Amino acid sequence: MNIHILILLPLAWLLAMPAAFAQGDDHHRWSPERRQEIKAQLSAYLTRRMNLTPEEAQRFWPVYNRYDEEMEAQRKAHREGMRSHKEKDGPPSEADANTLLDKRLAHREQEQKLRRKYDAEFRKSIGAVKTWELYQAERDFHREMLRGIRKGTDD
């Protein structure tokens, strides 16, 4: 399995499924302000862990921000596409389940395409070692976030 999938999947999951641990209604979803706070925490964490020089940071952050925006747009489109199926009562029909599975695979393929594109850009802007550190730092950040969620706090 591609190591990038293993490393970046938690990021996609965390940002795409913030209500996965909510217990019930929509009022438990994270607010846009809370999402921004988490993104700021991630940025600070990455900066600290990757130990970027000012020159590296100047090259890295515009690329990372574009990557984050494109991934978020992809996840949002996927969520909206899935929402219509979720609103139906009862389990999906065989045809609906096939459609959902196909959409899920298409979404994952699109995310992988974006990851490949940005992996090359990260390597060009900060080198392979720092790109590897990026993936490790993202993984560690998301593990810490999940630990916090499991403990009943998302800080």
PDB file of C-alpha atoms in Angstrom:
ATOM      1  CA  MET A   1       0.000   0.000   0.000  1.00  0.00           C
ATOM      2  CA  ASN A   2       1.246   3.439  -0.828  1.00  0.00           C
ATOM      3  CA  ILE A   3       2.772   5.044   2.282  1.00  0.00           C
ATOM      4  CA  HIS A   4       1.176   8.396   1.395  1.00  0.00           C
ATOM      5  CA  ILE A   5      -2.272   6.901   1.741  1.00  0.00           C
ATOM      6  CA  LEU A   6      -1.404   5.606   5.186  1.00  0.00           C
ATOM      7  CA  ILE A   7      -0.031   8.942   6.239  1.00  0.00           C
ATOM      8  CA  LEU A   8      -2.531  11.335   4.692  1.00  0.00           C
ATOM      9  CA  LEU A   9      -5.694   9.293   5.154  1.00  0.00           C
ATOM     10  CA  PRO A  10      -6.029  10.349   8.814  1.00  0.00           C
ATOM     11  CA  LEU A  11      -5.884  13.990   7.720  1.00  0.00           C
ATOM     12  CA  ALA A  12      -8.603  13.487   5.167  1.00  0.00           C
ATOM     13  CA  TRP A  13     -10.671  11.524   7.653  1.00  0.00           C
ATOM     14  CA  LEU A  14     -10.299  14.091  10.399  1.00  0.00           C
ATOM     15  CA  LEU A  15     -11.295  17.022   8.235  1.00  0.00           C
ATOM     16  CA  ALA A  16     -14.010  15.165   6.338  1.00  0.00           C
ATOM     17  CA  MET A  17     -15.671  13.505   9.301  1.00  0.00           C
ATOM     18  CA  PRO A  18     -15.593  15.905  12.255  1.00  0.00           C
ATOM     19  CA  ALA A  19     -19.018  14.781  13.391  1.00  0.00           C
ATOM     20  CA  ALA A  20     -18.132  11.105  13.377  1.00  0.00           C
ATOM     21  CA  PHE A  21     -17.799  11.181  17.133  1.00  0.00           C
ATOM     22  CA  ALA A  22     -20.821  13.394  17.681  1.00  0.00           C
ATOM     23  CA  GLN A  23     -23.646  11.680  19.433  1.00  0.00           C
ATOM     24  CA  GLY A  24     -26.750  12.691  17.650  1.00  0.00           C
ATOM     25  CA  ASP A  25     -27.934  15.924  16.165  1.00  0.00           C
ATOM     26  CA  ASP A  26     -26.247  18.419  13.882  1.00  0.00           C
ATOM     27  CA  HIS A  27     -25.673  20.825  16.769  1.00  0.00           C
ATOM     28  CA  HIS A  28     -22.716  18.627  17.804  1.00  0.00           C
ATOM     29  CA  ARG A  29     -20.799  19.320  14.593  1.00  0.00           C
ATOM     30  CA  TRP A  30     -17.683  21.422  14.872  1.00  0.00           C
ATOM     31  CA  SER A  31     -18.222  25.049  14.040  1.00  0.00           C
ATOM     32  CA  PRO A  32     -16.289  26.774  11.260  1.00  0.00           C
ATOM     33  CA  GLU A  33     -14.433  28.641  13.990  1.00  0.00           C
ATOM     34  CA  ARG A  34     -13.389  25.369  15.632  1.00  0.00           C
ATOM     35  CA  ARG A  35     -12.241  23.984  12.275  1.00  0.00           C
ATOM     36  CA  GLN A  36     -10.114  27.111  11.759  1.00  0.00           C
ATOM     37  CA  GLU A  37      -8.679  26.717  15.241  1.00  0.00           C
ATOM     38  CA  ILE A  38      -7.702  23.119  14.468  1.00  0.00           C
ATOM     39  CA  LYS A  39      -6.100  24.213  11.193  1.00  0.00           C
ATOM     40  CA  ALA A  40      -4.127  26.862  13.083  1.00  0.00           C
ATOM     41  CA  GLN A  41      -3.026  24.234  15.606  1.00  0.00           C
ATOM     42  CA  LEU A  42      -1.962  21.971  12.738  1.00  0.00           C
ATOM     43  CA  SER A  43       0.022  24.793  11.118  1.00  0.00           C
ATOM     44  CA  ALA A  44       1.821  25.548  14.373  1.00  0.00           C
ATOM     45  CA  TYR A  45       2.482  21.857  14.947  1.00  0.00           C
ATOM     46  CA  LEU A  46       3.874  21.363  11.433  1.00  0.00           C
ATOM     47  CA  THR A  47       6.056  24.442  11.689  1.00  0.00           C
ATOM     48  CA  ARG A  48       7.502  23.252  14.981  1.00  0.00           C
ATOM     49  CA  ARG A  49       7.988  19.624  13.947  1.00  0.00           C
ATOM     50  CA  MET A  50       9.389  20.285  10.477  1.00  0.00           C
ATOM     51  CA  ASN A  51      11.787  22.973  11.689  1.00  0.00           C
ATOM     52  CA  LEU A  52      11.441  24.914   8.449  1.00  0.00           C
ATOM     53  CA  THR A  53      13.910  27.651   7.664  1.00  0.00           C
ATOM     54  CA  PRO A  54      12.328  30.999   6.732  1.00  0.00           C
ATOM     55  CA  GLU A  55      13.133  30.314   3.073  1.00  0.00           C
ATOM     56  CA  GLU A  56      11.603  26.836   3.228  1.00  0.00           C
ATOM     57  CA  ALA A  57       8.509  28.164   4.983  1.00  0.00           C
ATOM     58  CA  GLN A  58       8.107  30.826   2.300  1.00  0.00           C
ATOM     59  CA  ARG A  59       8.120  28.124  -0.389  1.00  0.00           C
ATOM     60  CA  PHE A  60       6.190  25.499   1.579  1.00  0.00           C
ATOM     61  CA  TRP A  61       3.123  27.267   3.004  1.00  0.00           C
ATOM     62  CA  PRO A  62       1.642  28.536  -0.279  1.00  0.00           C
ATOM     63  CA  VAL A  63       1.885  24.990  -1.685  1.00  0.00           C
ATOM     64  CA  TYR A  64       0.436  23.438   1.473  1.00  0.00           C
ATOM     65  CA  ASN A  65      -2.408  25.968   1.565  1.00  0.00           C
ATOM     66  CA  ARG A  66      -3.336  25.205  -2.062  1.00  0.00           C
ATOM     67  CA  TYR A  67      -3.182  21.496  -1.263  1.00  0.00           C
ATOM     68  CA  ASP A  68      -5.423  21.956   1.770  1.00  0.00           C
ATOM     69  CA  GLU A  69      -7.944  24.052  -0.198  1.00  0.00           C
ATOM     70  CA  GLU A  70      -8.140  21.523  -3.043  1.00  0.00           C
ATOM     71  CA  MET A  71      -8.481  18.582  -0.658  1.00  0.00           C
ATOM     72  CA  GLU A  72     -11.183  20.365   1.324  1.00  0.00           C
ATOM     73  CA  ALA A  73     -13.095  21.208  -1.873  1.00  0.00           C
ATOM     74  CA  GLN A  74     -12.856  17.566  -2.926  1.00  0.00           C
ATOM     75  CA  ARG A  75     -14.096  16.346   0.475  1.00  0.00           C
ATOM     76  CA  LYS A  76     -16.915  18.896   0.508  1.00  0.00           C
ATOM     77  CA  ALA A  77     -18.121  17.839  -2.942  1.00  0.00           C
ATOM     78  CA  HIS A  78     -18.004  14.206  -1.845  1.00  0.00           C
ATOM     79  CA  ARG A  79     -19.947  14.906   1.374  1.00  0.00           C
ATOM     80  CA  GLU A  80     -22.609  16.821  -0.545  1.00  0.00           C
ATOM     81  CA  GLY A  81     -22.916  13.998  -3.043  1.00  0.00           C
ATOM     82  CA  MET A  82     -23.327  11.473  -0.245  1.00  0.00           C
ATOM     83  CA  ARG A  83     -25.753  13.585   1.770  1.00  0.00           C
ATOM     84  CA  SER A  84     -28.673  12.901  -0.589  1.00  0.00           C
ATOM     85  CA  HIS A  85     -28.285   9.154  -0.065  1.00  0.00           C
ATOM     86  CA  LYS A  86     -27.974   9.569   3.689  1.00  0.00           C
ATOM     87  CA  GLU A  87     -31.269  11.442   3.910  1.00  0.00           C
ATOM     88  CA  LYS A  88     -33.270   8.453   2.649  1.00  0.00           C
ATOM     89  CA  ASP A  89     -34.976   6.304   5.244  1.00  0.00           C
ATOM     90  CA  GLY A  90     -33.719   2.789   5.780  1.00  0.00           C
ATOM     91  CA  PRO A  91     -30.795   0.956   4.292  1.00  0.00           C
ATOM     92  CA  PRO A  92     -29.809   1.627   0.692  1.00  0.00           C
ATOM     93  CA  SER A  93     -31.056  -0.566  -2.111  1.00  0.00           C
ATOM     94  CA  GLU A  94     -28.555  -2.733  -3.969  1.00  0.00           C
ATOM     95  CA  ALA A  95     -28.444  -0.167  -6.783  1.00  0.00           C
ATOM     96  CA  ASP A  96     -27.961   2.725  -4.347  1.00  0.00           C
ATOM     97  CA  ALA A  97     -25.224   0.828  -2.512  1.00  0.00           C
ATOM     98  CA  ASN A  98     -23.420   0.212  -5.796  1.00  0.00           C
ATOM     99  CA  THR A  99     -23.678   3.915  -6.646  1.00  0.00           C
ATOM    100  CA  LEU A 100     -22.355   4.877  -3.207  1.00  0.00           C
ATOM    101  CA  LEU A 101     -19.441   2.466  -3.491  1.00  0.00           C
ATOM    102  CA  ASP A 102     -18.561   3.782  -6.949  1.00  0.00           C
ATOM    103  CA  LYS A 103     -18.687   7.369  -5.684  1.00  0.00           C
ATOM    104  CA  ARG A 104     -16.485   6.432  -2.729  1.00  0.00           C
ATOM    105  CA  LEU A 105     -13.881   4.871  -5.017  1.00  0.00           C
ATOM    106  CA  ALA A 106     -13.968   7.842  -7.388  1.00  0.00           C
ATOM    107  CA  HIS A 107     -13.490  10.182  -4.430  1.00  0.00           C
ATOM    108  CA  ARG A 108     -10.514   8.194  -3.147  1.00  0.00           C
ATOM    109  CA  GLU A 109      -8.974   8.137  -6.632  1.00  0.00           C
ATOM    110  CA  GLN A 110      -9.347  11.912  -6.901  1.00  0.00           C
ATOM    111  CA  GLU A 111      -7.761  12.413  -3.493  1.00  0.00           C
ATOM    112  CA  GLN A 112      -4.874  10.143  -4.467  1.00  0.00           C
ATOM    113  CA  LYS A 113      -4.395  12.149  -7.660  1.00  0.00           C
ATOM    114  CA  LEU A 114      -4.181  15.360  -5.616  1.00  0.00           C
ATOM    115  CA  ARG A 115      -1.752  13.751  -3.172  1.00  0.00           C
ATOM    116  CA  ARG A 116       0.543  12.677  -6.008  1.00  0.00           C
ATOM    117  CA  LYS A 117       0.439  16.170  -7.509  1.00  0.00           C
ATOM    118  CA  TYR A 118       1.245  17.880  -4.236  1.00  0.00           C
ATOM    119  CA  ASP A 119       3.808  15.321  -3.126  1.00  0.00           C
ATOM    120  CA  ALA A 120       5.869  16.335  -6.157  1.00  0.00           C
ATOM    121  CA  GLU A 121       5.405  20.017  -5.311  1.00  0.00           C
ATOM    122  CA  PHE A 122       6.365  19.480  -1.669  1.00  0.00           C
ATOM    123  CA  ARG A 123       9.523  17.633  -2.688  1.00  0.00           C
ATOM    124  CA  LYS A 124      10.422  20.459  -5.051  1.00  0.00           C
ATOM    125  CA  SER A 125       9.785  23.190  -2.471  1.00  0.00           C
ATOM    126  CA  ILE A 126      11.299  21.618   0.670  1.00  0.00           C
ATOM    127  CA  GLY A 127      13.008  18.395  -0.424  1.00  0.00           C
ATOM    128  CA  ALA A 128      12.237  14.746   0.214  1.00  0.00           C
ATOM    129  CA  VAL A 129      13.402  14.659   3.849  1.00  0.00           C
ATOM    130  CA  LYS A 130      11.185  17.557   4.935  1.00  0.00           C
ATOM    131  CA  THR A 131       8.313  16.147   2.864  1.00  0.00           C
ATOM    132  CA  TRP A 132       8.691  12.893   4.796  1.00  0.00           C
ATOM    133  CA  GLU A 133       8.739  14.894   8.044  1.00  0.00           C
ATOM    134  CA  LEU A 134       5.531  16.627   6.924  1.00  0.00           C
ATOM    135  CA  TYR A 135       3.732  13.312   6.558  1.00  0.00           C
ATOM    136  CA  GLN A 136       5.046  12.061   9.892  1.00  0.00           C
ATOM    137  CA  ALA A 137       4.031  15.290  11.637  1.00  0.00           C
ATOM    138  CA  GLU A 138       0.528  15.216  10.112  1.00  0.00           C
ATOM    139  CA  ARG A 139       0.082  11.620  11.246  1.00  0.00           C
ATOM    140  CA  ASP A 140       1.257  12.413  14.774  1.00  0.00           C
ATOM    141  CA  PHE A 141      -0.962  15.495  15.002  1.00  0.00           C
ATOM    142  CA  HIS A 142      -4.019  13.484  14.032  1.00  0.00           C
ATOM    143  CA  ARG A 143      -3.185  10.751  16.500  1.00  0.00           C
ATOM    144  CA  GLU A 144      -3.027  13.360  19.242  1.00  0.00           C
ATOM    145  CA  MET A 145      -6.341  14.840  18.097  1.00  0.00           C
ATOM    146  CA  LEU A 146      -7.987  11.404  18.127  1.00  0.00           C
ATOM    147  CA  ARG A 147      -6.623  10.729  21.606  1.00  0.00           C
ATOM    148  CA  GLY A 148      -8.189  13.981  22.739  1.00  0.00           C
ATOM    149  CA  ILE A 149     -11.518  13.063  21.158  1.00  0.00           C
ATOM    150  CA  ARG A 150     -11.469   9.645  22.817  1.00  0.00           C
ATOM    151  CA  LYS A 151     -10.780  11.292  26.174  1.00  0.00           C
ATOM    152  CA  GLY A 152     -13.791  13.542  25.640  1.00  0.00           C
ATOM    153  CA  THR A 153     -11.922  16.668  24.667  1.00  0.00           C
ATOM    154  CA  ASP A 154     -10.832  17.818  21.218  1.00  0.00           C
ATOM    155  CA  ASP A 155      -8.021  20.081  22.406  1.00  0.00           C
TER     156      ASP A 155
END
